Coordinates of C-alpha atoms in Angstrom, one line a residue:
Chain A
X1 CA -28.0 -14.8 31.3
X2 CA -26.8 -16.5 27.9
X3 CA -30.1 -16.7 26.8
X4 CA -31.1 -12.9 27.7
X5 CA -27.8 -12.0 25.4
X6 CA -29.3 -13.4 22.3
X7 CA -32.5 -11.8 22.9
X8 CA -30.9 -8.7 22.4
X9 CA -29.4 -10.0 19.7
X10 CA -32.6 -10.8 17.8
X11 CA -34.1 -7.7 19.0
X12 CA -30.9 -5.7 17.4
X13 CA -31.6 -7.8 14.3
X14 CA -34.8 -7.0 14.0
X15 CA -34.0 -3.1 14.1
X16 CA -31.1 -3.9 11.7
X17 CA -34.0 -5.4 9.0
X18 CA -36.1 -2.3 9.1
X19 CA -32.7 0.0 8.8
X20 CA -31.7 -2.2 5.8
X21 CA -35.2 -1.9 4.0
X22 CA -35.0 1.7 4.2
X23 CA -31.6 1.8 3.1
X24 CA -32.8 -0.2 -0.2
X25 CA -35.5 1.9 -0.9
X26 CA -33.6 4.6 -2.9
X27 CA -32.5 2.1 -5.7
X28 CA -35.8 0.1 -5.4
X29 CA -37.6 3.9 -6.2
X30 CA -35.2 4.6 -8.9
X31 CA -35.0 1.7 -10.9
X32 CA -39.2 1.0 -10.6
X33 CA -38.9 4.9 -11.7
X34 CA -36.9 5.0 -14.5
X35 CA -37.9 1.7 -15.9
X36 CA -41.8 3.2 -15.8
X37 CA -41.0 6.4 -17.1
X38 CA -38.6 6.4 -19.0
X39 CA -37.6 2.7 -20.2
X40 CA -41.6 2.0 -20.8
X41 CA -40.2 -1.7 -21.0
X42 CA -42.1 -4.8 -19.2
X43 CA -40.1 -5.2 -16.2
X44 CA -38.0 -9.1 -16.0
X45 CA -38.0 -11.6 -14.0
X46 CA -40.2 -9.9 -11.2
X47 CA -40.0 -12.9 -8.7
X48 CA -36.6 -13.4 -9.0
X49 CA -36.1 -9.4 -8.4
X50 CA -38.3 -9.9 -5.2
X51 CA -36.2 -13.3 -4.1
X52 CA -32.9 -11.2 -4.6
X53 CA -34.1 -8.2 -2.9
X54 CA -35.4 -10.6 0.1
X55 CA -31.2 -11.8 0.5
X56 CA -29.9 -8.1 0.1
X57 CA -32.1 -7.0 3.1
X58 CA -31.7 -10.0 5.0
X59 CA -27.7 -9.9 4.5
X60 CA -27.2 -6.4 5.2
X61 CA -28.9 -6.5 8.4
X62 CA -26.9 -9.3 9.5
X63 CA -23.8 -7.6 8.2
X64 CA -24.0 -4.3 10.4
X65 CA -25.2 -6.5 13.1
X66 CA -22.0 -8.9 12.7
X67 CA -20.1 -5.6 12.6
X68 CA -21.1 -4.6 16.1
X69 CA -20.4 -8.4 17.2
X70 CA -17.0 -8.9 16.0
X71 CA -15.0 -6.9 13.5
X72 CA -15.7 -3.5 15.5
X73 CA -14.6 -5.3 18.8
X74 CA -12.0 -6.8 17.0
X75 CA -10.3 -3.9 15.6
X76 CA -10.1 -2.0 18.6
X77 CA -8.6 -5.1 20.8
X78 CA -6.4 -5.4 18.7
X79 CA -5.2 -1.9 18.2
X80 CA -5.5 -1.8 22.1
X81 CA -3.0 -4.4 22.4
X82 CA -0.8 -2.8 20.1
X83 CA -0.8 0.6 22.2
X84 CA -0.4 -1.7 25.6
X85 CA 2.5 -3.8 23.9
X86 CA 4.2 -0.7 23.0
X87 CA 6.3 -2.2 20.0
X88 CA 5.7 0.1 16.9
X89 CA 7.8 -2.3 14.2
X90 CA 5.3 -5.2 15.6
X91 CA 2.6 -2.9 15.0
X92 CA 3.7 -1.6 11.9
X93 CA 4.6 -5.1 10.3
X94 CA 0.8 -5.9 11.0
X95 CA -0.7 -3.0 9.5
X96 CA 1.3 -3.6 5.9
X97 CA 0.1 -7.6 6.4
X98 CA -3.2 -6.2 6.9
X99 CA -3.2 -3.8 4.4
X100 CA -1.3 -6.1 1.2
X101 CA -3.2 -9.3 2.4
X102 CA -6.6 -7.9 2.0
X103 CA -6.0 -5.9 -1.1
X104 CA -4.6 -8.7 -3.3
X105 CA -7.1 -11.3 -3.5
X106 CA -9.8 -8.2 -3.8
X107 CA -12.2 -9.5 -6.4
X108 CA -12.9 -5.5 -7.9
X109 CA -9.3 -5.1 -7.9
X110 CA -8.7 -8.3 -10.5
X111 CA -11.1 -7.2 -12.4
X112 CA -10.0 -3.6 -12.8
X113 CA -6.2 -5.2 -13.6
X114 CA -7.3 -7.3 -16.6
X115 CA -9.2 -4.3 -18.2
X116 CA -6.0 -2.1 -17.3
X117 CA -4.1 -4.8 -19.6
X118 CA -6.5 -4.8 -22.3
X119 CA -6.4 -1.1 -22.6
X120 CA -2.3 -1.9 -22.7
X121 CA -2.5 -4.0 -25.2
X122 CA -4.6 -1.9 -27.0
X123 CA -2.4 1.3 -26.8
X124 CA 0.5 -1.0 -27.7
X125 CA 2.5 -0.5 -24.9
X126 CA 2.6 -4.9 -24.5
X127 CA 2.2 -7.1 -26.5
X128 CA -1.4 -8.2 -27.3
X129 CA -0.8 -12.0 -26.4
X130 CA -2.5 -13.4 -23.1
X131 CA 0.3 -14.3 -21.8
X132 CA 2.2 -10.4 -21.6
X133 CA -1.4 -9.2 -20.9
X134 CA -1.6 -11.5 -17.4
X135 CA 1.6 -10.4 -16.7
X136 CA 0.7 -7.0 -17.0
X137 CA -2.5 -7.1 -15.1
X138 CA -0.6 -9.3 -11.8
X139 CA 2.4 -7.1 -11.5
X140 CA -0.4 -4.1 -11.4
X141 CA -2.1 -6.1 -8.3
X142 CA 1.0 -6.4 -6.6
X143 CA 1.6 -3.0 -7.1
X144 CA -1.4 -1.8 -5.9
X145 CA -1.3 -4.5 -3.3
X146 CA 1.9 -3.3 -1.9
X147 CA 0.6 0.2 -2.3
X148 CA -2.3 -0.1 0.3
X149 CA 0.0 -2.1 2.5
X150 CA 2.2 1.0 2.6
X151 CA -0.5 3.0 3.1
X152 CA -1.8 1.6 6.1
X153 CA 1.9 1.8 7.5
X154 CA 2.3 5.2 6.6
X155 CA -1.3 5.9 8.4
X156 CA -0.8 4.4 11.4
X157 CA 2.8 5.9 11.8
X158 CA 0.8 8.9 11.3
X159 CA -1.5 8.5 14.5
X160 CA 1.7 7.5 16.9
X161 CA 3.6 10.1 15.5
X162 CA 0.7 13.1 15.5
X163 CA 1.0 14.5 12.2
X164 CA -2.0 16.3 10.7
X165 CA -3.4 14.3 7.8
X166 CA -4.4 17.3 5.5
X167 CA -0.3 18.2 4.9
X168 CA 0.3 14.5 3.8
X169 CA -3.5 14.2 1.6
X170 CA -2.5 17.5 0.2
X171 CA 1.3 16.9 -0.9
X172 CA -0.2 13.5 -2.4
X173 CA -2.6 14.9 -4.4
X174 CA 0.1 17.5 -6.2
X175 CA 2.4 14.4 -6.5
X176 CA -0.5 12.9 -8.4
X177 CA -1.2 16.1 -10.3
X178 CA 2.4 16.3 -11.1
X179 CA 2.6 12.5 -12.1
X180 CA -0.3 12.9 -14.6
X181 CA 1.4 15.3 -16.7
X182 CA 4.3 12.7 -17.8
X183 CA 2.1 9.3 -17.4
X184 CA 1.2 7.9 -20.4
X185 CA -2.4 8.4 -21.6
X186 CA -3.9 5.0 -21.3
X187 CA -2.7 4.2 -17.7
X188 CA -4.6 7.6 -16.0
X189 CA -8.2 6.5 -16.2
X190 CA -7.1 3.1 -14.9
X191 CA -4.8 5.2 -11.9
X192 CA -7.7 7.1 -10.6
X193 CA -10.0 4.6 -10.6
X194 CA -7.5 2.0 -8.5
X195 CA -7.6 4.8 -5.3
X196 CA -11.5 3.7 -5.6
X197 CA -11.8 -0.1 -6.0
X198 CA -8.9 -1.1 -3.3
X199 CA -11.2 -1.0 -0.1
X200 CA -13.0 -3.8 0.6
X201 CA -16.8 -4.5 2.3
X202 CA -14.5 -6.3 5.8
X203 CA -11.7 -4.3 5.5
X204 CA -12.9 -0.6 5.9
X205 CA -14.3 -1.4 9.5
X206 CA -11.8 -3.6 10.5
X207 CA -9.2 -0.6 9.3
X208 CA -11.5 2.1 11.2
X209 CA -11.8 0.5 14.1
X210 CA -7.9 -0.1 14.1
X211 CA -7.3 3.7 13.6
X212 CA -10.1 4.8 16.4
X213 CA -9.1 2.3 18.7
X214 CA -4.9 3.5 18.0
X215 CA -6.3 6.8 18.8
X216 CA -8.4 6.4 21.6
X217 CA -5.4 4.4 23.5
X218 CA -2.1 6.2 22.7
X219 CA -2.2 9.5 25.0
X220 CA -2.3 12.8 24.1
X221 CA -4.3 11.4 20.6
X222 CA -7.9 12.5 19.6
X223 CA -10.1 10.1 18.4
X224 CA -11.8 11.8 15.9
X225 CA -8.9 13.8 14.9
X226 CA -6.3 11.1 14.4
X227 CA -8.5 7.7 14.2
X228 CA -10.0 8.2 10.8
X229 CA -7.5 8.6 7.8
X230 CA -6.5 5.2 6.9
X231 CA -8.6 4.3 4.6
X232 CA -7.5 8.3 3.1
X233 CA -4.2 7.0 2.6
X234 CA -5.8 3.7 1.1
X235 CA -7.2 5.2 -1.7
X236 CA -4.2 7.6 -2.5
X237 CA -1.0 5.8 -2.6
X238 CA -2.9 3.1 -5.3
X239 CA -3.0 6.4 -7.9
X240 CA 0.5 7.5 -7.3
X241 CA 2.3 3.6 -7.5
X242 CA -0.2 2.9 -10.3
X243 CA 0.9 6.3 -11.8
X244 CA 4.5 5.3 -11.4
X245 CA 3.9 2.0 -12.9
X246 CA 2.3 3.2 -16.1
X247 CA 5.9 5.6 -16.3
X248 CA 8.0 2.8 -16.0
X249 CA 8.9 1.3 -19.7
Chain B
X1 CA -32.1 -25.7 -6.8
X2 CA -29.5 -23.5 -8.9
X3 CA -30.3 -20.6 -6.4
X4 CA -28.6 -22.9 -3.6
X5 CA -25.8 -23.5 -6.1
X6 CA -25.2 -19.8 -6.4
X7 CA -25.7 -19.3 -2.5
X8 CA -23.4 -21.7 -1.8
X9 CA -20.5 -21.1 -4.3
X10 CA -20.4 -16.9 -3.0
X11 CA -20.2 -18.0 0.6
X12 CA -17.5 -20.4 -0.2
X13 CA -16.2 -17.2 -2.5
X14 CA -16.2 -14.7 0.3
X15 CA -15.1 -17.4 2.9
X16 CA -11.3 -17.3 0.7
X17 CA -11.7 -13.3 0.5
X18 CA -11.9 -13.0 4.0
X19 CA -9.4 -16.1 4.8
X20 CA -6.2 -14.3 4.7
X21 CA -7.7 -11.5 6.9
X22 CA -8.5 -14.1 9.7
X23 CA -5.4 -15.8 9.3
X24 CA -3.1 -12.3 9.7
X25 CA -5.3 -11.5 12.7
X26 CA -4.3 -14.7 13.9
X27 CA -0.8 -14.8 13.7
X28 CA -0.3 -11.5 14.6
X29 CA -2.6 -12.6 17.6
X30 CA -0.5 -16.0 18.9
X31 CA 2.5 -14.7 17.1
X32 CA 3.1 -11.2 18.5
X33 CA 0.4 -10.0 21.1
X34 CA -0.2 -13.3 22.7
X35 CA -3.4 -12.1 24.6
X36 CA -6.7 -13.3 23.6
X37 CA -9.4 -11.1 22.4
X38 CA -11.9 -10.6 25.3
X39 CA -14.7 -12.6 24.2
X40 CA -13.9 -14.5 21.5
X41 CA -17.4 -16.2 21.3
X42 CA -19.3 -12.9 20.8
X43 CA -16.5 -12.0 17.7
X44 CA -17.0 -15.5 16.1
X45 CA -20.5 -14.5 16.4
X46 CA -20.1 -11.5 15.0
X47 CA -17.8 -13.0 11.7
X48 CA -20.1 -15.6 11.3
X49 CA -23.3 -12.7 10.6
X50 CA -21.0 -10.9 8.6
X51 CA -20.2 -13.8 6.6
X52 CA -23.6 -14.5 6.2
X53 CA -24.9 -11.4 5.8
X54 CA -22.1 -10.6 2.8
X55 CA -23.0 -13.8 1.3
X56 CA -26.7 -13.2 1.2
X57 CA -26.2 -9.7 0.2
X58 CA -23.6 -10.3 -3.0
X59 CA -26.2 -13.1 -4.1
X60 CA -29.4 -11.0 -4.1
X61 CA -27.3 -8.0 -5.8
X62 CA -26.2 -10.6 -8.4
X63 CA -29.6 -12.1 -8.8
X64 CA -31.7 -9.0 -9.0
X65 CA -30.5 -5.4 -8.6
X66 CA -27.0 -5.6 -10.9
X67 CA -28.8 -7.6 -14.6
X68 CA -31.5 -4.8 -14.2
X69 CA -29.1 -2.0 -13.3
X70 CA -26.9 -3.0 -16.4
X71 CA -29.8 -3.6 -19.0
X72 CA -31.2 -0.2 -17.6
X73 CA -27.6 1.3 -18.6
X74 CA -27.2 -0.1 -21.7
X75 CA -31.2 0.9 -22.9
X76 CA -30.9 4.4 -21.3
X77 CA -27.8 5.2 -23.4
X78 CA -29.0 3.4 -26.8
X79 CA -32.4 5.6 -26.0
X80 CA -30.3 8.8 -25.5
X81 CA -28.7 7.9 -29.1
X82 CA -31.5 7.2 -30.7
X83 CA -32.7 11.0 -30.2
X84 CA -29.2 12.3 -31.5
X85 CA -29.8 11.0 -35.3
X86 CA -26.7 13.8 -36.2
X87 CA -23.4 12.2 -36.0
X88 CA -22.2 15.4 -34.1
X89 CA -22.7 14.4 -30.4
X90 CA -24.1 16.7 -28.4
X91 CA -23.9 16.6 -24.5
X92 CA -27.8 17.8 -23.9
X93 CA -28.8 14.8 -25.9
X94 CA -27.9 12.7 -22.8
X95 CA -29.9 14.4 -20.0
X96 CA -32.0 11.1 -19.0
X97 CA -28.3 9.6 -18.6
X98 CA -26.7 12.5 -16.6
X99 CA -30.2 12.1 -13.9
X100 CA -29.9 8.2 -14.3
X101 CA -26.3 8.3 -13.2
X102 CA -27.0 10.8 -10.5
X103 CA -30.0 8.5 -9.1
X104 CA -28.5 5.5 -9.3
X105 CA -25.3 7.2 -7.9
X106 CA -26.9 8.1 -4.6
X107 CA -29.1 5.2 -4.4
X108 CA -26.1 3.1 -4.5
X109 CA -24.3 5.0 -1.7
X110 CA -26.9 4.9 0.6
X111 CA -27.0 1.2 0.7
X112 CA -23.5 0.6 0.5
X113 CA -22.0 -1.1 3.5
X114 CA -18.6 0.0 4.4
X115 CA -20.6 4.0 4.2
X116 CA -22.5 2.5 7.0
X117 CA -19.7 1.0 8.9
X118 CA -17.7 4.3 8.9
X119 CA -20.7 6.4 9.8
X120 CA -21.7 3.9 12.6
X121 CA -18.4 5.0 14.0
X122 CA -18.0 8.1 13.1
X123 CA -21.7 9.0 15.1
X124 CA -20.1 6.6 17.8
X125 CA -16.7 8.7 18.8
X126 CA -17.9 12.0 17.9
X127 CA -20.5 11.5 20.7
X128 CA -23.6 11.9 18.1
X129 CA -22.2 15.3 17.0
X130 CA -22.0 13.6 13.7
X131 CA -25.5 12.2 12.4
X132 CA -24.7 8.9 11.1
X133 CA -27.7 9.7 8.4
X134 CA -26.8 12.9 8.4
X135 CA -23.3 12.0 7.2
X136 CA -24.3 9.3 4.7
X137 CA -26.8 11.8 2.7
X138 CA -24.2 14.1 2.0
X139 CA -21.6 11.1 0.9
X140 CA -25.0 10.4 -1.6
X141 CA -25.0 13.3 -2.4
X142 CA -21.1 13.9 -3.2
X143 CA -21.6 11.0 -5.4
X144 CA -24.6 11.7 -7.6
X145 CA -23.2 14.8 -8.9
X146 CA -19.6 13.6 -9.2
X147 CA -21.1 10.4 -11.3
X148 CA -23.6 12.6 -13.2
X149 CA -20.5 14.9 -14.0
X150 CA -18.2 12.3 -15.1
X151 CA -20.6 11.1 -17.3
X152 CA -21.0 14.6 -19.0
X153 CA -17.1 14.3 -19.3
X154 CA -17.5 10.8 -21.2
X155 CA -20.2 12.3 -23.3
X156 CA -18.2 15.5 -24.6
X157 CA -15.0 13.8 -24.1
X158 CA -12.8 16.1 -22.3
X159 CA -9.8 15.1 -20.3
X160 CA -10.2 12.8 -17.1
X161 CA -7.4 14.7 -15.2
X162 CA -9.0 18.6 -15.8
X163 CA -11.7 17.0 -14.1
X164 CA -9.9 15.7 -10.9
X165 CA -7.3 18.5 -10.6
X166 CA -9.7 21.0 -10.5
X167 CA -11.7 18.6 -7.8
X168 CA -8.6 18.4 -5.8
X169 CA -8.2 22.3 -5.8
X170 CA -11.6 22.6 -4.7
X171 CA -11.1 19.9 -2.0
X172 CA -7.7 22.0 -0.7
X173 CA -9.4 25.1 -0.4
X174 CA -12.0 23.8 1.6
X175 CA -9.8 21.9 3.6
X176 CA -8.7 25.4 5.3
X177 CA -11.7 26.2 5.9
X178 CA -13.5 23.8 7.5
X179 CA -13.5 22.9 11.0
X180 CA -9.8 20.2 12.0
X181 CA -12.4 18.0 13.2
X182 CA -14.2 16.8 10.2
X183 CA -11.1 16.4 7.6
X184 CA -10.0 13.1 8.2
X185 CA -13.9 11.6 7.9
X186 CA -14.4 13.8 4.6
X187 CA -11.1 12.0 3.2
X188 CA -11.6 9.0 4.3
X189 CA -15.4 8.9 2.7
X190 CA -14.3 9.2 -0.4
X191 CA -13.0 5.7 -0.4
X192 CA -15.5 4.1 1.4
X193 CA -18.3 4.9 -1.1
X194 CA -16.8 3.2 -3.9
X195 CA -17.4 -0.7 -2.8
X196 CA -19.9 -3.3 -3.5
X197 CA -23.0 -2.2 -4.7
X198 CA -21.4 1.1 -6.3
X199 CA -18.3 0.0 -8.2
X200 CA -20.3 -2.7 -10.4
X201 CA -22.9 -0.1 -11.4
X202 CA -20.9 2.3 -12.3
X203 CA -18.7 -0.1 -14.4
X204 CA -21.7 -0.6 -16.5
X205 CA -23.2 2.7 -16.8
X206 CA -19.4 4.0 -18.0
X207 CA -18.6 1.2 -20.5
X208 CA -22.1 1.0 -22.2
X209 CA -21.9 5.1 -22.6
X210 CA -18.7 5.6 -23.8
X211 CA -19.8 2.3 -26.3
X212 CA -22.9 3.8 -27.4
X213 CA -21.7 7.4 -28.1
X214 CA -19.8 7.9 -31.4
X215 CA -16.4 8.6 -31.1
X216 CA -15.7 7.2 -27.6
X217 CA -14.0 4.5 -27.1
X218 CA -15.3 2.0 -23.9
X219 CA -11.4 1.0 -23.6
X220 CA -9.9 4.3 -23.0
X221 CA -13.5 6.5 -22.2
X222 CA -15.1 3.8 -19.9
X223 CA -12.1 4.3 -16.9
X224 CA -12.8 7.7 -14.6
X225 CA -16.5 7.5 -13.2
X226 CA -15.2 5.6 -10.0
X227 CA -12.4 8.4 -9.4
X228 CA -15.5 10.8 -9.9
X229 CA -17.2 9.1 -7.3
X230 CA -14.3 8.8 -4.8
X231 CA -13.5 12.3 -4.9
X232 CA -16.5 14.1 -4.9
X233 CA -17.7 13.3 -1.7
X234 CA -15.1 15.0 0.4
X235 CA -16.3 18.0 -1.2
X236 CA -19.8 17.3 0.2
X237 CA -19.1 16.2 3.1
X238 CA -16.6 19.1 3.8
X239 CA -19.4 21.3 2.7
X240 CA -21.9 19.6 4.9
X241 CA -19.6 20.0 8.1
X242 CA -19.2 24.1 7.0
X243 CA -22.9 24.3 6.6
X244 CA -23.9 22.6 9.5
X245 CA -21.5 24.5 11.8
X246 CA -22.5 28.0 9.9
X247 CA -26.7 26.8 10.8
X248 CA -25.2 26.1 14.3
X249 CA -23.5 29.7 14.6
X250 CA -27.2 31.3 13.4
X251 CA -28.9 29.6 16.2
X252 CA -26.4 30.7 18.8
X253 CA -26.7 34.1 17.4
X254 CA -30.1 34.0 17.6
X255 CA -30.5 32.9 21.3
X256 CA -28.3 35.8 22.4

């Protein structure tokens, strides 16, 4: 019986390689493309190109695969035992844990914060030493850390409670159109682009499944109506509080 | 021998990234649900590949596709500039940039991981109604012409925020029109394409074009092209669920 399991398994995985070469063709195409026709340029390092290519396929089979396995599973046991508990503040406590803990220590999201204090520094509004500057850029990842946290608690009081997500997307992107006429300058470019870098490779499944799983278990919810919109939420709030932040002297 | 260094540091590097997310779902587990996860073997499994497989996949992007991506970048842009000898810039001396960005913009989408994830589940709960292909082509698509667009904007140097408002208009109005069904996936794709492979990319392509045209500055000029990116694929895929219901209402008519 065990053994039959992880035949399937190495079956699956072998599918999953021939999905995840197809799925690297595109950039493979365009970069041989441009760097023939447009570049003209001897091309570097082939082998280690190859090498690296070999790991990208490799890993991204074995990520969807570990998907299946575990953090699909995962998400929706967990969100079933949620529904079965029948505690929302339990619930909702873990959605902000989930939400702030994987958001703070995301690697894009550092990096965006200590260009957004550069381009402070540089518009004067701190002062140009490191010190102010890493300030700057860890309140800004707390910020946006607390942000997403919200965000999740908002969007998962949103499936228990039934409201339609367009009202809610809608009325947060005037608040951000409405914000961007008083922020300062310098801190808009770095606001949009936080609603894109917060959502992380092992958090948007394990958040999707959460929301589907919510759905599918709560009565008189519809999976694909009110199980998808988390990560929505995820990428909004970080514009406004980041918006907010830039406002406050 | 340094490749093993490099292997090994990442996985030790996504290990912490993903520490605190086992160790909330822990807590929360013994803390508050006390029930164990029905089989716990085939999730550590399951985090074990992932592991793995994010490991593997952060080192080959490292090692091969993001050095090329960011040389090609930085040499597209100089090569545009080179063309332009007048110190007026003008936005058609960039067309191997705009297709470039658009290229690389859906070639990035399609292999990015969290797409697949989310498509995986949309095809999975809307009982195949929704191609999981299907689904990820438009998100591609959404994103190539948002990138290529926001890299016009960094060449002629208009405001960010026209840019996005008008988006977001767009993006309301379609909202009423399109089926209930399909709104929360088109806003929740737009977040989901901007992640590992994409983000990176994009970084460079933004900060060596606003660097290499005159008058731009990569501080201020280099931010925008992931907010490009993140909205402009609810358009698509909003458009993609209005033209795939409109081909299914031809058909019925048809059959009548």
């Amino acid at each position: 019986m065990r053994r039959y399991r992880l035949g399937t398994t190495l079956t699956a995985l072998w599918r999953r390689l021939a999905d995840a070469l197809r799925d690297l063709a595109p950039i493979i195409l365009v970069i041989a493309f441009f760097q023939v026709a447009v570049i003209r340029q001897p091309f570097p390092d082939l082998a280690g190109v190859a090498l690296g290519l070999v790991c990208v396929v490799l890993g991204l089979a074995l990520f969807v695969q570990g998907l299946e396995l575990g953090l699909f599973p995962l998400g929706e046991a967990i969100a079933r035992a949620f529904a079965h508990k029948g505690s929302a503040a339990a619930l909702l406590a873990f959605a902000f844990c989930l939400g702030f803990g994987t958001t703070v220590a995301e690697p894009a999201l550092i990096a965006v914060g200590d260009k957004a204090a550069e381009v402070a520094a540089e518009a004067g509004a701190i002062a140009g030493s490191e010190e102010a500057r890493n300030t700057y850029a860890f309140r800004l990842r707390m910020v946006v850390a607390f942000s997403v946290g919200l965000a999740i608690v908002l969007g998962v009081l949103r499936i228990l409670m039934g409201w339609p997500l367009h009202y809610l997307i809608i009325g947060g992107y005037v608040l951000v159109t409405l914000m961007t006429l008083f922020a300062p300058d310098e801190i808009i470019g770095v606001a949009y682009d936080s609603g894109g870098v917060t959502t992380s490779t092992i958090t948007v499944p394990l958040v999707t499944a959460l929301g589907v799983g919510l759905a599918s278990s709560i009565k008189g919810r519809d999976p694909m109506l009110d199980g998808f919109g988390l990560i929505a939420f995820a990428s909004l709030t970080p514009m406004i509080f980041v918006l907010a932040y830039g406002m406050v002297p | 021998m340094e490749f093993v260094t490099i292997l090994l540091q990442t996985g030790l590097g996504t290990l912490l990234d993903v520490a605190p997310i086992v160790a909330i779902l822990f807590l929360f587990q013994a803390a508050v649900l006390r029930r164990p996860a029905p089989n716990p073997g085939r999730i550590a499994l399951g985090f074990v590949f992932v592991l793995l497989g994010l490991t593997l996949f952060l080192v080959g992007l490292q090692e091969a596709l993001f050095p090329i991506g960011e040389t090609m970048a930085v040499q597209l842009t100089s090569a545009a500039l080179e063309g332009a000898e007048s110190a007026v810039v003008r936005w058609d001396d960039y067309l191997v940039v705009y297709a470039f960005a658009a290229a690389i913009g859906f070639a990035t989408t399609v292999a990015e991981p969290s797409l697949i994830a989310v498509s995986l589940k949309a095809e999975d709960v809307s009982g195949g109604s929704i191609a999981a292909n299907g689904l990820r082509f438009a998100v591609a698509l959404g994103v190539a012409v948002g990138v290529a667009l926001g890299c016009l904007r960094i060449v002629t140097g208009t405001p960010l925020p026209w840019y996005i408002i008008a988006a977001y208009a767009v993006v309301i109005v379609q909202t009423f029109r399109s089926g209930r069904n399909i709104i929360p996936l088109a806003y929740d794709s737009g977040g989901v394409t901007t992640s590992t492979v994409t983000v990176p990319v994009l970084a460079a392509l933004g900060l060596g074009l606003a660097a290499s045209v005159p008058g731009r500055s990569p501080l201020i000029d280099g931010f925008g092209l992931i907010a490009f990116a993140s909205v402009f694929p609810i358009m698509s895929v909003l458009a993609y669920a209005m033209a795939v219901s409109a081909i299914a209402r031809l058909r019925g008519s048809k059959t009548e």
